Short mmCIF file of C-alpha atoms in Angstrom, two decimals:
data_model
loop_
_atom_site.label_atom_id
_atom_site.label_comp_id
_atom_site.label_asym_id
_atom_site.label_seq_id
_atom_site.Cartn_x
_atom_site.Cartn_y
_atom_site.Cartn_z
CA MET A 106 0.00 0.00 0.00
CA SER A 107 1.52 3.30 -1.16
CA LEU A 108 0.49 6.11 1.20
CA PRO A 109 -0.29 9.63 -0.09
CA SER A 110 1.84 12.68 0.62
CA PHE A 111 0.70 16.25 -0.08
CA THR A 112 0.53 19.83 1.15
CA MET A 113 -2.44 22.16 0.62
CA PRO A 114 -3.93 25.34 2.16
CA ARG A 115 -5.33 24.63 5.59
CA GLU A 116 -8.51 26.63 5.01
CA ALA A 117 -9.43 24.56 1.93
CA PHE A 118 -8.57 21.31 3.71
CA ALA A 119 -10.67 22.22 6.75
CA ALA A 120 -13.65 23.21 4.57
CA ALA A 121 -13.44 19.90 2.70
CA MET A 122 -13.35 17.86 5.92
CA GLN A 123 -16.27 19.80 7.43
CA SER A 124 -18.35 19.20 4.30
CA LEU A 125 -17.47 15.52 3.99
CA GLY A 126 -18.10 15.07 7.70
CA ARG A 127 -21.77 15.86 7.08
CA VAL A 128 -21.97 12.98 4.63
CA THR A 129 -20.42 10.44 6.98
CA LYS A 130 -22.23 9.15 10.05
CA LYS A 131 -21.09 8.99 13.67
CA ASN A 132 -21.42 5.73 15.60
CA MET A 133 -22.12 3.81 12.41
CA LEU A 134 -20.75 0.45 11.40
CA PRO A 135 -18.70 -0.33 9.46
CA ALA A 136 -16.06 2.15 10.63
CA ILE A 137 -15.46 3.06 6.99
CA SER A 138 -18.61 5.17 7.20
CA ARG A 139 -16.84 7.67 9.47
CA SER A 140 -13.68 7.81 7.38
CA VAL A 141 -12.38 9.66 4.36
CA TYR A 142 -10.58 8.22 1.35
CA VAL A 143 -7.51 10.27 0.39
CA GLU A 144 -5.74 9.87 -2.95
CA THR A 145 -2.95 11.90 -4.56
CA ALA A 146 -2.15 11.88 -8.27
CA ASN A 147 -0.87 14.33 -10.90
CA GLY A 148 -0.76 17.37 -8.64
CA PHE A 149 -4.23 16.86 -7.17
CA VAL A 150 -5.63 15.37 -3.97
CA THR A 151 -9.05 13.70 -4.02
CA PHE A 152 -11.21 13.13 -0.94
CA ARG A 153 -14.18 10.73 -0.89
CA ALA A 154 -16.72 9.96 1.82
CA THR A 155 -19.81 7.79 2.04
CA ASN A 156 -22.45 6.65 4.51
CA LEU A 157 -23.29 3.71 2.22
CA THR A 158 -26.39 5.54 0.97
CA SER A 159 -24.89 8.75 -0.37
CA PHE A 160 -21.43 9.49 -1.72
CA ALA A 161 -19.34 12.66 -2.06
CA GLU A 162 -16.08 13.41 -3.83
CA MET A 163 -13.97 16.58 -3.86
CA THR A 164 -10.72 17.25 -5.75
CA TYR A 165 -8.21 20.04 -5.06
CA PRO A 166 -4.88 21.12 -6.54
CA ALA A 167 -2.08 20.35 -4.08
CA SER A 168 1.65 19.99 -3.83
CA THR A 169 1.83 16.20 -4.12
CA ASN A 170 5.09 14.74 -2.94
CA LYS A 171 4.07 11.13 -3.48
CA GLU A 172 1.23 9.40 -5.26
CA GLY A 173 -0.79 7.01 -3.15
CA ALA A 174 -4.06 6.41 -1.35
CA ALA A 175 -5.32 5.59 2.13
CA ILE A 176 -8.43 5.61 4.32
CA VAL A 177 -8.25 7.78 7.44
CA SER A 178 -10.69 8.50 10.27
CA ILE A 179 -12.27 11.86 9.48
CA ASP A 180 -12.74 13.08 13.08
CA PRO A 181 -9.07 13.91 13.82
CA LEU A 182 -8.76 15.54 10.39
CA ILE A 183 -11.67 17.84 11.23
CA ALA A 184 -10.45 18.62 14.74
CA LEU A 185 -6.81 19.27 13.83
CA SER A 186 -7.46 21.40 10.73
CA SER A 187 -10.14 23.76 12.05
CA GLY A 188 -9.45 27.26 13.31
CA GLY A 189 -5.99 27.89 11.88
CA ASN A 190 -4.00 29.32 9.00
CA GLY A 191 -1.10 28.15 6.88
CA THR A 192 -0.98 24.72 5.31
CA VAL A 193 -1.75 21.10 6.09
CA THR A 194 0.71 18.35 5.17
CA LEU A 195 -0.08 14.63 5.19
CA SER A 196 2.87 12.32 4.70
CA PRO A 197 3.74 8.66 5.35
CA ASP A 198 5.24 7.66 8.69
CA ALA A 199 6.01 3.95 8.40
CA ALA A 200 2.54 2.35 8.09
CA ARG A 201 0.78 5.44 9.45
CA LEU A 202 0.09 8.99 8.24
CA ARG A 203 1.58 12.09 9.83
CA MET A 204 -0.50 15.29 9.72
CA GLN A 205 1.42 18.54 10.18
CA THR A 206 -0.02 21.99 10.88
CA ASN A 207 1.34 25.19 12.42
CA GLU A 208 0.44 23.85 15.87
CA GLY A 209 2.40 20.60 15.53
CA GLU A 210 1.89 17.14 14.18
CA HIS A 211 -0.34 14.13 14.76
CA ARG A 212 -0.01 10.52 13.68
CA MET A 213 -2.98 8.37 12.69
CA ASN A 214 -3.64 4.91 11.37
CA ALA A 215 -4.04 4.45 7.64
CA LEU A 216 -6.33 1.73 6.32
CA ASP A 217 -6.11 -0.13 3.03
CA PRO A 218 -7.77 2.04 0.34
CA ASP A 219 -9.16 -1.09 -1.32
CA GLU A 220 -11.55 -1.36 1.65
CA PHE A 221 -13.39 1.80 0.57
CA PRO A 222 -16.75 0.97 -1.04
CA VAL A 223 -16.77 1.39 -4.80
CA MET A 224 -19.66 3.53 -6.03
CA GLN A 225 -20.39 2.27 -9.51
CA GLN A 226 -21.50 5.23 -11.62
CA ALA A 227 -23.62 4.42 -14.63
CA ASP A 228 -24.19 6.81 -17.51
CA VAL A 229 -25.76 10.01 -16.20
CA THR A 230 -29.00 11.25 -17.75
CA PRO A 231 -28.89 15.06 -17.52
CA LEU A 232 -31.94 16.73 -15.99
CA PHE A 233 -31.19 20.41 -15.30
CA SER A 234 -28.59 23.00 -14.31
CA ILE A 235 -29.07 25.33 -11.35
CA ASN A 236 -27.21 27.68 -9.03
CA SER A 237 -25.91 25.66 -6.07
CA ASP A 238 -27.08 28.20 -3.48
CA LEU A 239 -30.58 28.32 -4.96
CA PHE A 240 -30.75 24.53 -5.13
CA ALA A 241 -29.65 24.07 -1.51
CA ALA A 242 -31.92 26.88 -0.25
CA THR A 243 -34.96 25.40 -2.00
CA ILE A 244 -34.26 21.94 -0.56
CA ARG A 245 -33.99 23.48 2.92
CA LYS A 246 -37.22 25.39 2.36
CA VAL A 247 -39.27 22.21 1.94
CA SER A 248 -37.27 19.41 3.62
CA TYR A 249 -38.34 20.42 7.15
CA ALA A 250 -41.79 19.01 6.32
CA ALA A 251 -40.48 15.57 5.36
CA SER A 252 -41.25 12.73 7.73
CA LYS A 253 -38.61 11.32 10.10
CA ASP A 254 -40.55 8.05 10.38
CA GLU A 255 -38.57 5.48 8.38
CA THR A 256 -41.53 3.08 8.46
CA ARG A 257 -43.05 5.46 5.91
CA PRO A 258 -40.06 5.82 3.56
CA ILE A 259 -41.95 7.57 0.76
CA LEU A 260 -42.64 10.52 3.08
CA THR A 261 -38.98 10.83 4.18
CA GLY A 262 -38.01 12.14 0.76
CA VAL A 263 -38.21 15.36 -1.19
CA SER A 264 -40.26 14.95 -4.35
CA ILE A 265 -38.57 16.77 -7.26
CA VAL A 266 -40.75 16.99 -10.37
CA GLY A 267 -39.73 18.67 -13.60
CA ALA A 268 -42.18 19.58 -16.36
CA ASN A 269 -42.74 22.53 -18.72
CA ASN A 270 -39.44 24.13 -17.68
CA LYS A 271 -40.54 24.29 -14.07
CA ILE A 272 -39.24 22.26 -11.13
CA THR A 273 -41.46 21.65 -8.12
CA PHE A 274 -39.95 20.55 -4.80
CA SER A 275 -42.38 19.07 -2.25
CA ALA A 276 -42.28 17.28 1.10
CA ALA A 277 -44.93 16.19 3.59
CA ASP A 278 -45.18 14.06 6.72
CA GLY A 279 -48.96 13.58 6.84
CA PHE A 280 -49.48 16.72 8.93
CA ARG A 281 -47.41 19.37 7.15
CA LEU A 282 -46.88 20.10 3.47
CA ALA A 283 -44.21 22.35 1.96
CA THR A 284 -43.77 23.04 -1.72
CA ALA A 285 -41.71 25.42 -3.86
CA THR A 286 -41.57 25.89 -7.63
CA LEU A 287 -38.70 27.30 -9.68
CA ASP A 288 -38.60 28.38 -13.32
CA VAL A 289 -35.64 26.35 -14.55
CA PRO A 290 -35.01 25.01 -18.07
CA ILE A 291 -35.00 21.21 -18.00
CA GLU A 292 -33.62 18.61 -20.40
CA ARG A 293 -36.65 16.29 -20.04
CA ASP A 294 -39.63 15.69 -17.77
CA PHE A 295 -38.71 13.77 -14.62
CA THR A 296 -39.82 12.72 -11.15
CA ILE A 297 -37.26 11.76 -8.49
CA LEU A 298 -37.49 11.15 -4.76
CA PRO A 299 -34.20 11.45 -2.84
CA SER A 300 -34.03 11.24 0.96
CA ALA A 301 -34.54 14.70 2.48
CA VAL A 302 -31.91 14.20 5.18
CA LEU A 303 -29.28 12.66 2.93
CA LEU A 304 -29.76 15.25 0.21
CA ALA A 305 -29.45 18.17 2.64
CA GLU A 306 -26.25 16.69 4.09
CA ALA A 307 -24.74 15.94 0.70
CA LEU A 308 -25.47 19.40 -0.73
CA ALA A 309 -23.14 20.87 1.89
CA VAL A 310 -20.26 19.51 -0.20
CA LEU A 311 -21.08 21.72 -3.19
CA PRO A 312 -19.21 24.98 -3.79
CA LYS A 313 -21.09 28.21 -3.10
CA ALA A 314 -22.62 30.29 -5.90
CA ALA A 315 -21.67 27.75 -8.57
CA ILE A 316 -23.64 26.25 -11.42
CA VAL A 317 -24.29 22.57 -10.74
CA GLU A 318 -25.40 19.88 -13.17
CA VAL A 319 -28.12 17.57 -11.86
CA GLY A 320 -28.77 14.18 -13.39
CA LEU A 321 -29.92 10.64 -12.72
CA ALA A 322 -27.78 7.50 -12.93
CA ASP A 323 -29.03 4.05 -12.00
CA MET A 324 -31.55 5.26 -9.36
CA ARG A 325 -29.09 7.79 -7.93
CA LEU A 326 -29.38 11.55 -8.01
CA VAL A 327 -26.03 12.87 -9.28
CA VAL A 328 -24.94 16.47 -8.72
CA THR A 329 -21.64 17.75 -10.14
CA SER A 330 -19.87 21.09 -10.14
CA GLY A 331 -16.29 21.39 -11.28
CA ASP A 332 -14.29 18.93 -9.20
CA SER A 333 -17.09 18.22 -6.71
CA LEU A 334 -19.52 15.32 -7.09
CA ILE A 335 -22.28 13.90 -4.91
CA MET A 336 -24.54 10.90 -5.42
CA VAL A 337 -27.64 10.20 -3.34
CA ASN A 338 -29.78 7.08 -3.60
CA THR A 339 -33.39 7.73 -4.51
CA ILE A 340 -36.29 6.12 -2.65
CA PRO A 341 -38.10 3.38 -4.58
CA GLY A 342 -41.74 4.17 -5.22
CA ASN A 343 -43.83 7.19 -6.10
CA ALA A 344 -44.49 10.16 -3.87
CA PRO A 345 -48.09 11.36 -3.44
CA ASP A 346 -49.38 13.90 -5.94
CA PHE A 347 -48.81 16.84 -3.64
CA ALA A 348 -50.27 19.33 -6.14
CA ARG A 349 -53.71 17.77 -5.72
CA LEU A 350 -53.58 18.42 -1.96
CA ILE A 351 -53.37 22.20 -2.42
CA PRO A 352 -56.76 23.87 -3.11
CA VAL A 353 -56.79 25.81 -6.35
CA SER A 354 -59.32 28.31 -4.97
CA PRO A 355 -59.27 28.13 -1.16
CA PRO A 356 -62.40 29.56 0.48
CA VAL A 357 -60.36 31.62 2.94
CA MET A 358 -56.97 33.27 2.44
CA ALA A 359 -54.96 35.47 4.79
CA THR A 360 -51.89 37.63 4.28
CA VAL A 361 -49.64 37.96 7.33
CA ASP A 362 -46.29 39.50 8.13
CA SER A 363 -43.70 36.70 7.91
CA VAL A 364 -41.55 38.05 10.77
CA ALA A 365 -44.52 38.33 13.11
CA LEU A 366 -45.71 34.87 12.13
CA LEU A 367 -42.33 33.32 12.89
CA ARG A 368 -42.20 35.08 16.25
CA ALA A 369 -45.63 33.76 17.12
#
């Protein structure tokens, strides 16, 4: 096993670990689900993380001293890189990895990179392009209404429906319903149902204010932007027709101040 060796800006490294940490899961078996895959090649370092349901990958330019790969627990990487300036260097130390920052150095175990789950990516069917901030904000706007009850899996997702160059995002738990519609050019009509929780966590990996490409590959929602990629499994089945639950002409309507309503 050839271990990686690289140096990169600490701020970028810390941001990557914080984002990937949202994709991984604490107290989850196998331990690989709270780890990050690190690979150096051709002047770039690639980080990958998974919770076995969603997957994220980020690539950065770096000063690579040695090509190699390893799996490392993500928690010390997050803790040791946050709140500082300068650079971060990871380098081999016998069968372990040594992480160096301005504050000192730390040694950690390195696992065989072949143990990292392989996410087979089929051909991606493009669906639409959208600003990453707008995409994430719209998901947040409706995902609060999704159910947390995993015995009702259909209601734990965010329904994303594209038709007539409009995309409608909806979520409901049987008591609440949230929906939002955006005018976005689409490649084809579609209906997808990713997990609300997993999608919100995975979107944290995306760069801010960037155009992202959204597609579907083998029952996975695929979102790419530059050197960042996320894949989230979709939920089998069809979400309810949320549009039919909203009255076209409600008998009573009220206009209220949003700030006062939130305070109440």
